[in-house]
Every structure is written in structure tokens, then in C-alpha cells.
Amino acid sequence: MLGVAAVATFATHRYLDQMLWNIIDRRTRPHRWREVNAIIEATEHDNSCKDSDQAPSSDPSQRVDYEALEAVSVAEAVQWADGKPCPVTLYLYDLGAGF
């Protein structure tokens, strides 16, 4: 039987091979998926938000403070975010918004 610390460690490591940890959808037209704007930030930036899960700190040389793509599909945005070297939160915006 695993102790509490072992379970917490397993749960954290289970996500480490996936870097897209959260999606915040700020689109007013949520059924538009072909062209959106996408912004990513390190998930640890959200640690100070009320009622947030707590992400571990990333290596500063790997941390994504801010990156953006314009006019990409939702699928492309998800794939792009998941390919980053640290856990990220993906923000989705309508085309023409978010920057």
C-alpha cells in the first residue's frame, strides 16, 4: 500500500510528460475552432490565483513566461502548448482578441 507522499509523488510525475496542464477559454464565440488566438504562460503563474491548484516551480531556463500564436486552430494551439518544456496554461481567444 502506498503512503500519502508516494501517491502525491506518483500523481505529480504522471503529468510531467504532458506540458499542457490547463486551458482557459476566453472566447465569446466558443464554436469557432478553425482560427483562434492562443497565449501560453507557465502554469505556476496561476499559483497565486484564488482556489488554484499549485503547480511546481519550473527550471527558470525552461519556463515559458509568455508566448502567443495568432490565427491557429484549436487543435494546433493544443499541440503547440503540449510541446513546451514546462507545464503551461493555454488561453484561447477569438481571432482578433487577446493580445
Short mmCIF file of C-alpha atoms in Angstrom, two decimals:
data_model
loop_
_atom_site.label_atom_id
_atom_site.label_comp_id
_atom_site.label_asym_id
_atom_site.label_seq_id
_atom_site.Cartn_x
_atom_site.Cartn_y
_atom_site.Cartn_z
CA MET A 1 0.00 0.00 0.00
CA LEU A 2 1.33 3.44 -0.97
CA GLY A 3 1.69 6.17 1.61
CA VAL A 4 0.24 9.65 1.07
CA ALA A 5 3.62 11.08 -0.02
CA ALA A 6 4.11 8.28 -2.55
CA VAL A 7 0.65 8.82 -4.01
CA ALA A 8 1.24 12.59 -4.30
CA THR A 9 4.61 11.97 -5.98
CA PHE A 10 3.04 9.50 -8.43
CA ALA A 11 0.22 11.93 -9.24
CA THR A 12 2.69 14.75 -9.93
CA HIS A 13 5.00 12.62 -12.09
CA ARG A 14 2.06 11.24 -14.04
CA TYR A 15 1.58 14.70 -15.56
CA LEU A 16 5.22 15.57 -16.16
CA ASP A 17 5.33 14.06 -19.65
CA GLN A 18 2.39 16.29 -20.65
CA MET A 19 3.05 20.01 -20.59
CA LEU A 20 -0.46 21.33 -21.25
CA TRP A 21 -1.85 21.40 -17.72
CA ASN A 22 -4.74 23.88 -18.03
CA ILE A 23 -6.92 25.56 -20.65
CA ILE A 24 -8.76 28.81 -20.01
CA ASP A 25 -11.22 29.51 -22.80
CA ARG A 26 -11.92 33.23 -23.12
CA ARG A 27 -13.65 33.03 -26.50
CA THR A 28 -17.03 34.69 -26.85
CA ARG A 29 -17.61 32.50 -29.91
CA PRO A 30 -16.77 29.07 -28.45
CA HIS A 31 -17.88 27.11 -31.52
CA ARG A 32 -15.24 28.79 -33.70
CA TRP A 33 -12.29 26.39 -33.73
CA ARG A 34 -10.66 26.97 -37.12
CA GLU A 35 -8.90 30.25 -36.29
CA VAL A 36 -8.29 31.46 -32.76
CA ASN A 37 -5.58 33.32 -30.91
CA ALA A 38 -3.59 31.36 -28.34
CA ILE A 39 -1.41 32.52 -25.47
CA ILE A 40 0.57 30.33 -23.09
CA GLU A 41 2.17 31.04 -19.75
CA ALA A 42 3.82 28.77 -17.21
CA THR A 43 1.12 27.14 -15.10
CA GLU A 44 3.00 28.17 -11.97
CA HIS A 45 1.94 31.76 -12.74
CA ASP A 46 -1.55 30.70 -11.61
CA ASN A 47 -0.39 29.63 -8.12
CA SER A 48 -1.38 33.00 -6.64
CA CYS A 49 -4.93 32.83 -8.03
CA LYS A 50 -7.70 32.11 -5.56
CA ASP A 51 -8.67 28.42 -5.39
CA SER A 52 -5.91 27.32 -7.78
CA ASP A 53 -4.14 24.00 -7.82
CA GLN A 54 -0.46 24.52 -7.07
CA ALA A 55 1.99 23.76 -9.88
CA PRO A 56 5.62 23.10 -9.04
CA SER A 57 8.17 25.76 -9.96
CA SER A 58 9.87 25.17 -13.29
CA ASP A 59 13.55 25.45 -14.03
CA PRO A 60 13.98 29.16 -14.92
CA SER A 61 15.84 28.22 -18.11
CA GLN A 62 12.83 26.12 -19.22
CA ARG A 63 9.97 28.34 -18.01
CA VAL A 64 7.62 29.88 -20.58
CA ASP A 65 6.69 33.33 -19.29
CA TYR A 66 4.63 34.32 -22.35
CA GLU A 67 4.24 33.12 -25.92
CA ALA A 68 1.45 33.76 -28.41
CA LEU A 69 0.15 32.49 -31.75
CA GLU A 70 -2.39 34.22 -33.95
CA ALA A 71 -4.91 32.61 -36.31
CA VAL A 72 -4.31 28.95 -35.45
CA SER A 73 -6.80 26.15 -34.98
CA VAL A 74 -7.68 24.96 -31.50
CA ALA A 75 -6.00 21.63 -32.32
CA GLU A 76 -2.79 23.40 -33.39
CA ALA A 77 -2.85 25.52 -30.21
CA VAL A 78 -3.20 22.44 -28.02
CA GLN A 79 -0.38 20.61 -29.81
CA TRP A 80 1.87 23.71 -29.61
CA ALA A 81 1.21 24.16 -25.89
CA ASP A 82 1.79 20.49 -25.10
CA GLY A 83 5.20 20.61 -26.79
CA LYS A 84 6.67 23.18 -24.39
CA PRO A 85 9.46 22.32 -21.92
CA CYS A 86 7.45 23.22 -18.80
CA PRO A 87 3.83 22.94 -17.65
CA VAL A 88 1.74 25.65 -19.30
CA THR A 89 -1.73 27.16 -19.21
CA LEU A 90 -3.26 27.76 -22.63
CA TYR A 91 -5.56 30.77 -23.02
CA LEU A 92 -7.86 30.73 -26.04
CA TYR A 93 -9.29 33.94 -27.52
CA ASP A 94 -11.41 34.82 -30.51
CA LEU A 95 -9.44 35.78 -33.61
CA GLY A 96 -8.55 39.45 -33.23
CA ALA A 97 -8.60 39.40 -29.43
CA GLY A 98 -6.29 38.54 -26.56
CA PHE A 99 -3.18 40.49 -27.44
#
